[in-house]
mmCIF file with all atom_site columns, C-alpha atoms in Angstrom:
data_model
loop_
_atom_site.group_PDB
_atom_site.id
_atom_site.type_symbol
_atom_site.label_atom_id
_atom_site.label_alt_id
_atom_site.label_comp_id
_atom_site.label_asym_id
_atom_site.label_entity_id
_atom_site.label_seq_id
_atom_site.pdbx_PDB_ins_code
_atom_site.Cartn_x
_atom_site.Cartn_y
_atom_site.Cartn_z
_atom_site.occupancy
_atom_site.B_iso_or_equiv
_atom_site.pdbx_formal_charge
_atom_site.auth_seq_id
_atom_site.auth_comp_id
_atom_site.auth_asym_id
_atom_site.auth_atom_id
_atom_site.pdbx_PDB_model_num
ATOM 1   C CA . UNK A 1 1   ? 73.545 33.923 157.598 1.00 0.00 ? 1477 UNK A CA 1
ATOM 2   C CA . UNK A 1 2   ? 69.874 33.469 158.668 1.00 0.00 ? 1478 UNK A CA 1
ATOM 3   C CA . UNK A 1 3   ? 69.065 32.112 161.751 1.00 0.00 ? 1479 UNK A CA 1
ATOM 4   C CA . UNK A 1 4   ? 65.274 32.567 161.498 1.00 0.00 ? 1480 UNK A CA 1
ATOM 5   C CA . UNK A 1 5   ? 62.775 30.384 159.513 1.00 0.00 ? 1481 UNK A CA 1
ATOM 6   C CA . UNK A 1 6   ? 59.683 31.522 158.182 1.00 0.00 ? 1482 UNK A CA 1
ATOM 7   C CA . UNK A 1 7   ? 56.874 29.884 156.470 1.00 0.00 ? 1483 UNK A CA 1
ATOM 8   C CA . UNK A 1 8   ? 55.130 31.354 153.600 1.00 0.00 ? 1484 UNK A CA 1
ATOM 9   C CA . UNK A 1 9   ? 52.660 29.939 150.999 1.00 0.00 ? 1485 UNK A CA 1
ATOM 10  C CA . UNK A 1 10  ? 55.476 29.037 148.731 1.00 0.00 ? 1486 UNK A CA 1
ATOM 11  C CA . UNK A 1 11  ? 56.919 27.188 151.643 1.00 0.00 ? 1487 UNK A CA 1
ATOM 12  C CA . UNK A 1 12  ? 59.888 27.483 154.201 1.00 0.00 ? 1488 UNK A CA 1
ATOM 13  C CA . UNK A 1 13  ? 62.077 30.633 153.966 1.00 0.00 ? 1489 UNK A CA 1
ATOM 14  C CA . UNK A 1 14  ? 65.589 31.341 155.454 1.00 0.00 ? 1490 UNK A CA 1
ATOM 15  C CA . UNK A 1 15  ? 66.884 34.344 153.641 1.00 0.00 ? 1491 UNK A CA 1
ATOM 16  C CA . UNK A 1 16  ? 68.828 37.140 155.619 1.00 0.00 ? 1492 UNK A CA 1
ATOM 17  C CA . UNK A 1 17  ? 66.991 40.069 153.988 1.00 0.00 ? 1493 UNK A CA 1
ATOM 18  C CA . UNK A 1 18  ? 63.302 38.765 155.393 1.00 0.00 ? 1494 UNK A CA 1
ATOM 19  C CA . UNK A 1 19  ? 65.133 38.085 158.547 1.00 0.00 ? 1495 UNK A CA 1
ATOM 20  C CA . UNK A 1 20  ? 66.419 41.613 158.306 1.00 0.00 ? 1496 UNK A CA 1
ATOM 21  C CA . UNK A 1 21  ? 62.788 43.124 157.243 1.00 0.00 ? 1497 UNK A CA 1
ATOM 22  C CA . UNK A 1 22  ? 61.421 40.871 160.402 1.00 0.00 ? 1498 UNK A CA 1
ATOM 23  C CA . UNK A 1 23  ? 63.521 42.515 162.796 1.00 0.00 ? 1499 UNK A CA 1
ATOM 24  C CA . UNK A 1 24  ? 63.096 46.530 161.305 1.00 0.00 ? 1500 UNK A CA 1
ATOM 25  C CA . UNK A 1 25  ? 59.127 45.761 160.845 1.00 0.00 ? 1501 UNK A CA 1
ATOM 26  C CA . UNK A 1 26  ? 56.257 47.985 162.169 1.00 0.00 ? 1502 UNK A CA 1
ATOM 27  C CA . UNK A 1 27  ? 54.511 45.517 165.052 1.00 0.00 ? 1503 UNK A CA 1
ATOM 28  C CA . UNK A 1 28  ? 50.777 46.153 165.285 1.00 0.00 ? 1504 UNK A CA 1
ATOM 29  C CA . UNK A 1 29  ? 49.821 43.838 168.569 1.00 0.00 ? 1505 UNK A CA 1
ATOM 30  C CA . UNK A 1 30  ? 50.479 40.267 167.134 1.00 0.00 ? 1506 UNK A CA 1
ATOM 31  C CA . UNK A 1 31  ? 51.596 41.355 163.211 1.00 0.00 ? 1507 UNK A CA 1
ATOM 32  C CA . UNK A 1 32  ? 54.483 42.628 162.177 1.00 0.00 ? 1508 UNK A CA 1
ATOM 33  C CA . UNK A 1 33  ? 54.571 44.959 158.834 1.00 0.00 ? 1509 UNK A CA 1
ATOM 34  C CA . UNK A 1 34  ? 57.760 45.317 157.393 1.00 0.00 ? 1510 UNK A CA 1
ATOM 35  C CA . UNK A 1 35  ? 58.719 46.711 153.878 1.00 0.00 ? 1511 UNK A CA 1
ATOM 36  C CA . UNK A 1 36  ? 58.600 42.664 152.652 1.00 0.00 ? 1512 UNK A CA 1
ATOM 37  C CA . UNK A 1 37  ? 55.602 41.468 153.628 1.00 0.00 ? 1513 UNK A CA 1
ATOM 38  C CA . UNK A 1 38  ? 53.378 40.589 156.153 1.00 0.00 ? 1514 UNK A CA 1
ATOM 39  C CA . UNK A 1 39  ? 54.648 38.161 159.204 1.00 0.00 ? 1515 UNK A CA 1
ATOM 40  C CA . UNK A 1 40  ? 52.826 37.018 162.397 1.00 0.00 ? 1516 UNK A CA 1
ATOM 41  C CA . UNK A 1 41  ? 53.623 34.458 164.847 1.00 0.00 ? 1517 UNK A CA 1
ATOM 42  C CA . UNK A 1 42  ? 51.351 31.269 164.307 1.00 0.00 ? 1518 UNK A CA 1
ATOM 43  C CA . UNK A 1 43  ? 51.869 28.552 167.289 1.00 0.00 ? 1519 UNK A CA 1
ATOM 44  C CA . UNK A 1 44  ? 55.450 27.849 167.495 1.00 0.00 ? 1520 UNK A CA 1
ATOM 45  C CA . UNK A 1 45  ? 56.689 29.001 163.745 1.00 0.00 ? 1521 UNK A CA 1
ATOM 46  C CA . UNK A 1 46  ? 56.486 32.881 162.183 1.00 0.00 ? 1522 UNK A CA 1
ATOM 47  C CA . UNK A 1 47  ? 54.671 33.317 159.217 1.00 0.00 ? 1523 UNK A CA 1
ATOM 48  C CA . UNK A 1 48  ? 55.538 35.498 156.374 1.00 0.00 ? 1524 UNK A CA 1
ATOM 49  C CA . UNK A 1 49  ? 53.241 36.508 153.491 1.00 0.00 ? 1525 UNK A CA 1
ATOM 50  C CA . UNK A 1 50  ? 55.579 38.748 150.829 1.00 0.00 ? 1526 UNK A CA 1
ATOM 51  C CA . UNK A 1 51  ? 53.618 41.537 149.329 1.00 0.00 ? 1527 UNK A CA 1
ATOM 52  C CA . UNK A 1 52  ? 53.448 40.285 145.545 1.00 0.00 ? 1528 UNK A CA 1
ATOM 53  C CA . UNK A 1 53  ? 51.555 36.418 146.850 1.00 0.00 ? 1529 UNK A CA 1
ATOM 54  C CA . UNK A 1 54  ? 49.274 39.147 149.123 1.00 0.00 ? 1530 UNK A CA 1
ATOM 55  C CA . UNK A 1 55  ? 45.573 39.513 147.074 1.00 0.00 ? 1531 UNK A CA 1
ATOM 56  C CA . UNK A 1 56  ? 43.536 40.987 149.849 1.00 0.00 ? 1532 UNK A CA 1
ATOM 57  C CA . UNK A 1 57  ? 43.688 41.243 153.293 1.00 0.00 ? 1533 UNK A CA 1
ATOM 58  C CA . UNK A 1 58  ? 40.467 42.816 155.694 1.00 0.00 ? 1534 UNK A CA 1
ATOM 59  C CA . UNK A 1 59  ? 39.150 42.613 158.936 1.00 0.00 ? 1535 UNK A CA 1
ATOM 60  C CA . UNK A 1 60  ? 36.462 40.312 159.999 1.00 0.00 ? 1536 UNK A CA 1
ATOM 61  C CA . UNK A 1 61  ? 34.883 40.420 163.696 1.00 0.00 ? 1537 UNK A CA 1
ATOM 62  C CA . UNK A 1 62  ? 34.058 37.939 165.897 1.00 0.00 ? 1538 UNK A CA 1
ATOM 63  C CA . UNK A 1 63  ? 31.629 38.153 168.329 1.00 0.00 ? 1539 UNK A CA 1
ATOM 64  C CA . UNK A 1 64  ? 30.738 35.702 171.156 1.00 0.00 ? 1540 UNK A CA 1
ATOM 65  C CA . UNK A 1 65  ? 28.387 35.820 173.577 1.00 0.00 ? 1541 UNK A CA 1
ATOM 66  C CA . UNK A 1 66  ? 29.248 35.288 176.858 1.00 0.00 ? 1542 UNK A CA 1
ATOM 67  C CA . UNK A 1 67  ? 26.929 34.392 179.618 1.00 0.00 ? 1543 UNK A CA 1
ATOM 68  C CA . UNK A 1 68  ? 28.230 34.802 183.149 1.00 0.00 ? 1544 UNK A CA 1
ATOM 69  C CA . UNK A 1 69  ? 27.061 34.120 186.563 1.00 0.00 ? 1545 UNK A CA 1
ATOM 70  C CA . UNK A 1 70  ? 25.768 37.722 186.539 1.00 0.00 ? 1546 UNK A CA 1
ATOM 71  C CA . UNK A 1 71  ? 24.005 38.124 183.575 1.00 0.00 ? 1547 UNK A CA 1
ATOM 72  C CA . UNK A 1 72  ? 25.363 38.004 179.509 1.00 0.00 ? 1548 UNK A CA 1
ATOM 73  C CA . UNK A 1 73  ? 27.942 39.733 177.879 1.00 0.00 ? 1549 UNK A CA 1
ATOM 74  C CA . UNK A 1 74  ? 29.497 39.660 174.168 1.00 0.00 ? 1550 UNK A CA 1
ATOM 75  C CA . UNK A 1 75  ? 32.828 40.185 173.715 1.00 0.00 ? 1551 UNK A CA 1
ATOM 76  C CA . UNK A 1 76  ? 34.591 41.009 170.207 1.00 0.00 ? 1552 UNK A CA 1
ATOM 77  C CA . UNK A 1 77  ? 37.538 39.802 168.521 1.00 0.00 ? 1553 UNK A CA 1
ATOM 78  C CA . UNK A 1 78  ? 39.441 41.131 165.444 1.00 0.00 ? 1554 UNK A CA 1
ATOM 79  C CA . UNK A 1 79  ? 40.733 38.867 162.987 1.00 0.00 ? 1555 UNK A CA 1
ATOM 80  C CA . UNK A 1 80  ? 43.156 39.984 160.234 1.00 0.00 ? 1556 UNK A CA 1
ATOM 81  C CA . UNK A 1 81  ? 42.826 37.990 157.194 1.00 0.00 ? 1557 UNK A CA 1
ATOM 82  C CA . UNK A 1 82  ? 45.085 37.647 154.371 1.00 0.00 ? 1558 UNK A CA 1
ATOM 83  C CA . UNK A 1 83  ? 43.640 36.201 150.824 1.00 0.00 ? 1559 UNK A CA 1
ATOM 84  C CA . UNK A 1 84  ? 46.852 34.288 149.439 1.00 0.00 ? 1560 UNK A CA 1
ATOM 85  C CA . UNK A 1 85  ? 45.652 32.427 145.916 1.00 0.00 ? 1561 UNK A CA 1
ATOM 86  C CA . UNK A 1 86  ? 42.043 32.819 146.331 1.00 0.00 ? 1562 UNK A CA 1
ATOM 87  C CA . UNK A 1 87  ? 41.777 31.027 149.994 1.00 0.00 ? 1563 UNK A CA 1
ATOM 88  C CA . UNK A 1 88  ? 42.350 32.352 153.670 1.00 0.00 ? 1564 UNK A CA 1
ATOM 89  C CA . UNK A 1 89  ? 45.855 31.718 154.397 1.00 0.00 ? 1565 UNK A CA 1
ATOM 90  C CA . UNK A 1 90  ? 46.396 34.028 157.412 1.00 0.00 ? 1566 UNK A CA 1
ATOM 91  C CA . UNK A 1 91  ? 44.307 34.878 160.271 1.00 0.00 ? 1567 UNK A CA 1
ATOM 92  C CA . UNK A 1 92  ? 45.206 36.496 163.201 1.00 0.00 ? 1568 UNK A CA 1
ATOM 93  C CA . UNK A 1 93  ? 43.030 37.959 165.798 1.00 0.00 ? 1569 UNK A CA 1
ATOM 94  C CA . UNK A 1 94  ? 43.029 39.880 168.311 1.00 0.00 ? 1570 UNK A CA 1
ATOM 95  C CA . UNK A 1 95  ? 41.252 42.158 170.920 1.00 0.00 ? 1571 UNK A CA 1
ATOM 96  C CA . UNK A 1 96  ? 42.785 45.643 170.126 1.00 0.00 ? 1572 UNK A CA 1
ATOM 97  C CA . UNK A 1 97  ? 40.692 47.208 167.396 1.00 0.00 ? 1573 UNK A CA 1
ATOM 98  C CA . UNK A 1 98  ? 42.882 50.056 166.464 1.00 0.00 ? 1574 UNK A CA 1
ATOM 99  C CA . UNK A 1 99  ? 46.045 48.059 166.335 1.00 0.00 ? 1575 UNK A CA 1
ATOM 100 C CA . UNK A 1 100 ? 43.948 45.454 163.499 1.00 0.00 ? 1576 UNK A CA 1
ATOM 101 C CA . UNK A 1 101 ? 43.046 48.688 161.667 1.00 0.00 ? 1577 UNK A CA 1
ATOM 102 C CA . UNK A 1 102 ? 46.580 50.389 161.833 1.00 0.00 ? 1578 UNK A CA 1
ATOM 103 C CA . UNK A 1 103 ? 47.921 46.858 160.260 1.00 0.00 ? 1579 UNK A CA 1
ATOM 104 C CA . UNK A 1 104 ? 45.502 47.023 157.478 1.00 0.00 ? 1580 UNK A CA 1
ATOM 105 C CA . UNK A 1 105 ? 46.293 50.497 157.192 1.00 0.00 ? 1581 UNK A CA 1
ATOM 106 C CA . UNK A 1 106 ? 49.946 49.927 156.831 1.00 0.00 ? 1582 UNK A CA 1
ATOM 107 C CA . UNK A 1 107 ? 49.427 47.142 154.562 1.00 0.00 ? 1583 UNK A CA 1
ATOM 108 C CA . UNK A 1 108 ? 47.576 49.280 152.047 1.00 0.00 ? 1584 UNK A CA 1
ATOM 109 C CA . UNK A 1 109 ? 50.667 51.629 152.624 1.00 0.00 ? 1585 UNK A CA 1
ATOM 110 C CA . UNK A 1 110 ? 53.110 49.304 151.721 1.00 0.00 ? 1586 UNK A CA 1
ATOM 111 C CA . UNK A 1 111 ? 51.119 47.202 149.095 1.00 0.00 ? 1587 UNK A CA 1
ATOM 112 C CA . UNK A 1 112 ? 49.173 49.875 146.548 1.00 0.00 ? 1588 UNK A CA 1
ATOM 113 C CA . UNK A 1 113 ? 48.372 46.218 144.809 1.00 0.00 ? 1589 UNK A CA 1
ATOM 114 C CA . UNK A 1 114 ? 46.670 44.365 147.746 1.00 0.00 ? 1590 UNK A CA 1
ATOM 115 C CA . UNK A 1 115 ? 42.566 44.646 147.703 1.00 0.00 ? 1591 UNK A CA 1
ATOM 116 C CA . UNK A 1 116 ? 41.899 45.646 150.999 1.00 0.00 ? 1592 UNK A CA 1
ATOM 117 C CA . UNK A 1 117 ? 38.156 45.388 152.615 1.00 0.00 ? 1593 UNK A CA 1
ATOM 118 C CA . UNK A 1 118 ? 35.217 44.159 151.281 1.00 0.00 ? 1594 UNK A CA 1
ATOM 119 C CA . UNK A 1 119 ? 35.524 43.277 147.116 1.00 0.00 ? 1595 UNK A CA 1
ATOM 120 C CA . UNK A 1 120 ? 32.611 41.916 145.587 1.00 0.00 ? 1596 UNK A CA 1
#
């Protein structure tokens, strides 16, 4: 029996086999790639995006600029999105560049069907 809940765009899901995926899945800082789909923790619930709902996913940065009491500084931030019916459902950022591109990487692995990058 499940014990985990996770919430996709179709809504919640309890299923032993995404559970199962979940727990086998490749983590990439804060996303998890399993053979399923896509899952990531979002405040207090996991998310799960299954592979066939998946459009396109890419990486957008973020930069802020930061002034300080010694001088100005910009920081960057990598944010995974994943396109789920046409809209941004997922986003999930982080600080570690190669671990965003190693998840996009493994999606495109895992999903042949899933534009990923830039699509005009």
């Amino acid at each position: 029996m499940a014990d985990k809940r996770f919430f996709s765009p179709s809504g919640a899901v309890c299923d032993a086999a995404v559970e199962s995926d979940f727990d086998r899945a490749e983590r990439y800082d804060k996303v998890f790639v399993g053979a399923l789909g896509v899952y990531y923790r979002d405040g207090f619930r996991f998310k799960y995006v299954p592979y066939p709902a998946l459009e396109r996913a890419f990486i957008r940065v973020q930069e802020v600029n930061g002034r300080l009491c010694c001088g100005r500084a910009v920081f960057a931030y990598f944010r995974l999105v994943l396109v789920v019916g046409g809209r941004e459902w997922g986003d999930v950022m982080s600080e570690d560049e190669k671990a965003m591109d190693d998840a996009l990487a493994a999606i495109a692995r895992r999903s042949p069907s899933t534009a990923i990058g830039f699509v005009k």
